[in-house]
mmCIF file of C-alpha atoms in Angstrom:
data_model
loop_
_atom_site.group_PDB
_atom_site.id
_atom_site.type_symbol
_atom_site.label_atom_id
_atom_site.label_comp_id
_atom_site.label_asym_id
_atom_site.label_seq_id
_atom_site.Cartn_x
_atom_site.Cartn_y
_atom_site.Cartn_z
ATOM 1 C CA MET J 30 -118.729 105.087 17.170
ATOM 2 C CA SER J 31 -119.665 103.637 20.532
ATOM 3 C CA THR J 32 -118.283 105.158 23.700
ATOM 4 C CA HIS J 33 -119.626 102.329 25.827
ATOM 5 C CA SER J 34 -117.053 100.376 27.720
ATOM 6 C CA SER J 35 -117.787 97.096 29.392
ATOM 7 C CA PRO J 36 -116.058 93.794 29.984
ATOM 8 C CA GLU J 37 -118.455 92.155 27.517
ATOM 9 C CA ARG J 38 -117.639 94.719 24.810
ATOM 10 C CA ALA J 39 -113.902 94.330 25.435
ATOM 11 C CA GLY J 40 -114.304 90.566 25.070
ATOM 12 C CA LEU J 41 -116.269 90.940 21.834
ATOM 13 C CA VAL J 42 -113.706 93.341 20.367
ATOM 14 C CA ALA J 43 -110.871 90.974 21.312
ATOM 15 C CA ALA J 44 -112.750 88.023 19.793
ATOM 16 C CA ILE J 45 -113.291 89.942 16.529
ATOM 17 C CA GLU J 46 -109.627 90.990 16.391
ATOM 18 C CA ASP J 47 -108.552 87.371 16.928
ATOM 19 C CA ALA J 48 -111.045 86.120 14.328
ATOM 20 C CA VAL J 49 -109.893 88.660 11.720
ATOM 21 C CA ARG J 50 -106.249 87.723 12.328
ATOM 22 C CA ASP J 51 -107.119 84.008 12.072
ATOM 23 C CA ASN J 52 -109.157 84.640 8.917
ATOM 24 C CA GLY J 53 -106.227 86.422 7.280
ATOM 25 C CA GLY J 54 -103.855 83.576 8.045
ATOM 26 C CA ARG J 55 -106.266 80.868 6.950
ATOM 27 C CA GLY J 56 -107.011 82.813 3.768
ATOM 28 C CA GLN J 57 -103.298 82.983 2.996
ATOM 29 C CA LEU J 58 -102.938 79.237 3.517
ATOM 30 C CA LEU J 59 -105.945 78.517 1.284
ATOM 31 C CA HIS J 60 -104.544 80.753 -1.454
ATOM 32 C CA GLN J 61 -101.194 79.003 -1.134
ATOM 33 C CA ALA J 62 -102.828 75.582 -1.529
ATOM 34 C CA ILE J 63 -104.842 76.734 -4.552
ATOM 35 C CA ALA J 64 -101.841 78.486 -6.122
ATOM 36 C CA GLU J 65 -99.788 75.302 -5.796
ATOM 37 C CA ARG J 66 -102.444 73.428 -7.815
ATOM 38 C CA PHE J 67 -101.649 75.771 -10.712
ATOM 39 C CA GLY J 68 -97.868 75.732 -10.279
ATOM 40 C CA LEU J 69 -97.903 79.244 -8.851
ATOM 41 C CA ASN J 70 -97.296 80.888 -5.500
ATOM 42 C CA PRO J 71 -99.796 83.077 -3.598
ATOM 43 C CA THR J 72 -98.347 86.325 -4.963
ATOM 44 C CA ASP J 73 -98.662 84.980 -8.512
ATOM 45 C CA LEU J 74 -102.284 84.014 -7.849
ATOM 46 C CA LYS J 75 -103.107 87.509 -6.569
ATOM 47 C CA CYS J 76 -101.460 88.948 -9.670
ATOM 48 C CA VAL J 77 -103.646 86.663 -11.823
ATOM 49 C CA ASP J 78 -106.634 88.257 -10.095
ATOM 50 C CA LEU J 79 -105.248 91.735 -10.755
ATOM 51 C CA ALA J 80 -104.759 90.878 -14.435
ATOM 52 C CA ARG J 81 -108.419 89.870 -14.565
ATOM 53 C CA THR J 82 -109.729 93.011 -12.867
ATOM 54 C CA GLU J 83 -107.278 95.860 -13.485
ATOM 55 C CA PRO J 84 -107.829 97.562 -16.869
ATOM 56 C CA GLN J 85 -104.748 98.302 -18.967
ATOM 57 C CA LEU J 86 -102.445 96.550 -16.481
ATOM 58 C CA THR J 87 -98.781 97.098 -17.274
ATOM 59 C CA ALA J 88 -95.784 95.489 -15.614
ATOM 60 C CA GLY J 89 -94.996 98.860 -14.039
ATOM 61 C CA ARG J 90 -98.502 99.209 -12.634
ATOM 62 C CA LEU J 91 -98.375 95.643 -11.299
ATOM 63 C CA ALA J 92 -95.070 96.439 -9.556
ATOM 64 C CA GLU J 93 -96.622 99.599 -8.118
ATOM 65 C CA ILE J 94 -99.715 97.800 -6.784
ATOM 66 C CA THR J 95 -97.794 94.889 -5.287
ATOM 67 C CA GLY J 96 -94.641 96.690 -4.191
ATOM 68 C CA MET J 97 -92.487 94.190 -6.074
ATOM 69 C CA SER J 98 -89.269 95.132 -7.818
ATOM 70 C CA THR J 99 -89.273 95.176 -11.617
ATOM 71 C CA SER J 100 -87.238 91.964 -11.744
ATOM 72 C CA ALA J 101 -89.625 90.202 -9.344
ATOM 73 C CA THR J 102 -92.573 91.466 -11.397
ATOM 74 C CA THR J 103 -91.008 90.066 -14.571
ATOM 75 C CA ALA J 104 -90.544 86.678 -12.876
ATOM 76 C CA VAL J 105 -94.190 86.673 -11.719
ATOM 77 C CA LEU J 106 -95.388 87.560 -15.220
ATOM 78 C CA ASP J 107 -93.213 84.808 -16.695
ATOM 79 C CA ARG J 108 -94.806 82.221 -14.367
ATOM 80 C CA MET J 109 -98.323 83.521 -15.031
ATOM 81 C CA GLU J 110 -97.715 83.414 -18.782
ATOM 82 C CA LYS J 111 -96.185 79.925 -18.643
ATOM 83 C CA ALA J 112 -99.207 78.702 -16.648
ATOM 84 C CA GLY J 113 -101.527 80.102 -19.340
ATOM 85 C CA PHE J 114 -103.203 82.833 -17.281
ATOM 86 C CA VAL J 115 -101.907 85.927 -19.079
ATOM 87 C CA GLU J 116 -100.374 87.168 -22.289
ATOM 88 C CA ARG J 117 -98.232 90.236 -22.792
ATOM 89 C CA THR J 118 -99.372 92.372 -25.699
ATOM 90 C CA ARG J 119 -98.159 95.652 -27.135
ATOM 91 C CA ASP J 120 -100.298 98.697 -26.445
ATOM 92 C CA PRO J 121 -101.705 99.663 -29.867
ATOM 93 C CA LEU J 122 -101.438 103.364 -28.951
ATOM 94 C CA ASP J 123 -97.883 103.165 -27.611
ATOM 95 C CA ARG J 124 -95.904 100.216 -28.969
ATOM 96 C CA ARG J 125 -93.254 100.674 -26.259
ATOM 97 C CA ARG J 126 -95.786 99.791 -23.573
ATOM 98 C CA VAL J 127 -96.651 96.192 -22.769
ATOM 99 C CA ILE J 128 -100.121 95.391 -21.449
ATOM 100 C CA VAL J 129 -100.761 92.286 -19.348
ATOM 101 C CA VAL J 130 -103.991 90.654 -20.509
ATOM 102 C CA SER J 131 -105.838 87.784 -18.891
ATOM 103 C CA THR J 132 -106.257 84.960 -21.393
ATOM 104 C CA GLY J 133 -109.403 83.644 -19.730
ATOM 105 C CA ARG J 134 -108.285 80.135 -20.697
ATOM 106 C CA ARG J 135 -108.167 78.851 -17.119
ATOM 107 C CA GLU J 136 -111.198 80.667 -15.705
ATOM 108 C CA GLU J 137 -113.223 77.483 -15.233
ATOM 109 C CA GLU J 138 -110.369 75.750 -13.397
ATOM 110 C CA LEU J 139 -109.863 78.777 -11.184
ATOM 111 C CA ALA J 140 -113.587 79.069 -10.468
ATOM 112 C CA ALA J 141 -113.731 75.364 -9.604
ATOM 113 C CA ALA J 142 -110.823 75.753 -7.170
ATOM 114 C CA PHE J 143 -112.663 78.513 -5.311
ATOM 115 C CA ALA J 144 -116.165 77.003 -5.652
ATOM 116 C CA PRO J 145 -116.214 75.301 -2.227
ATOM 117 C CA VAL J 146 -115.401 78.530 -0.410
ATOM 118 C CA ARG J 147 -117.957 80.501 -2.459
ATOM 119 C CA ARG J 148 -120.634 77.891 -1.846
ATOM 120 C CA THR J 149 -119.972 77.712 1.887
ATOM 121 C CA MET J 150 -119.766 81.490 2.201
ATOM 122 C CA ALA J 151 -123.155 81.789 0.495
ATOM 123 C CA GLU J 152 -124.601 79.319 3.003
ATOM 124 C CA ILE J 153 -123.147 81.294 5.903
ATOM 125 C CA LEU J 154 -124.399 84.618 4.522
ATOM 126 C CA ASP J 155 -127.877 83.135 4.030
ATOM 127 C CA SER J 156 -128.107 82.812 7.817
ATOM 128 C CA TYR J 157 -128.058 86.622 8.236
ATOM 129 C CA ASP J 158 -130.895 89.072 7.593
ATOM 130 C CA ASP J 159 -130.423 92.126 5.360
ATOM 131 C CA ASP J 160 -129.646 94.497 8.247
ATOM 132 C CA GLN J 161 -126.959 92.154 9.551
ATOM 133 C CA LEU J 162 -125.509 91.778 6.048
ATOM 134 C CA ARG J 163 -125.266 95.563 5.717
ATOM 135 C CA VAL J 164 -123.264 95.674 8.974
ATOM 136 C CA VAL J 165 -120.991 92.826 7.847
ATOM 137 C CA ALA J 166 -120.507 94.382 4.387
ATOM 138 C CA GLY J 167 -119.675 97.755 5.939
ATOM 139 C CA PHE J 168 -117.198 96.202 8.364
ATOM 140 C CA VAL J 169 -115.432 94.208 5.654
ATOM 141 C CA GLN J 170 -115.251 97.244 3.339
ATOM 142 C CA ARG J 171 -113.799 99.429 6.094
ATOM 143 C CA LEU J 172 -111.314 96.703 6.995
ATOM 144 C CA ASN J 173 -110.244 96.354 3.341
ATOM 145 C CA ASP J 174 -109.830 100.134 3.056
ATOM 146 C CA LEU J 175 -107.686 100.090 6.201
ATOM 147 C CA LEU J 176 -105.509 97.262 4.873
ATOM 148 C CA ARG J 177 -105.062 99.001 1.506
ATOM 149 C CA ASP J 178 -104.031 102.256 3.228
ATOM 150 C CA LEU J 179 -101.726 100.536 5.730
ATOM 151 C CA THR J 180 -100.029 98.574 2.957
ATOM 152 C CA LEU J 181 -99.310 101.800 1.092
ATOM 153 C CA THR J 182 -98.028 103.707 4.134
ATOM 154 C CA THR J 183 -95.945 100.735 5.302
ATOM 155 C CA ARG J 184 -94.268 100.507 1.890
ATOM 156 C CA GLN J 185 -93.690 104.257 1.776
ATOM 157 C CA ALA J 186 -92.140 104.224 5.257
ATOM 158 C CA ALA J 187 -89.734 101.466 4.186
ATOM 159 C CA ARG J 188 -88.342 103.582 1.338
#
């Protein structure tokens, strides 16, 4: 960690903080616009992503990850199922447990909705050399870890 302090550094840090805040807000608005195309809301869309990536996802686990109540989780799952993104299936090892499974039926539509941002991000990343990409990747990973931890502690403090 740098111990250097200068007006230029302070300006750079402030610019990065502002850019990260702006990026978060713009990302939320983009996700809202894309979610609306599928008849969902941004939370539903994030839950679709979790259903695609989280193995053996149950309604309880989804509620735990998102911090939603069980009734809110049920409503999200109902909308995701109605939109064709997920199915609820019985766990073959424990028939009392319901597993949320991505159907994969709307993968192409979802990929197409995010294609412009992926394409443009690839173009932006192509403008950096490998050393710069390592710095960017490290920064983003550390920021994501921070957000994950802060989300958890914020929820725990509210209880």
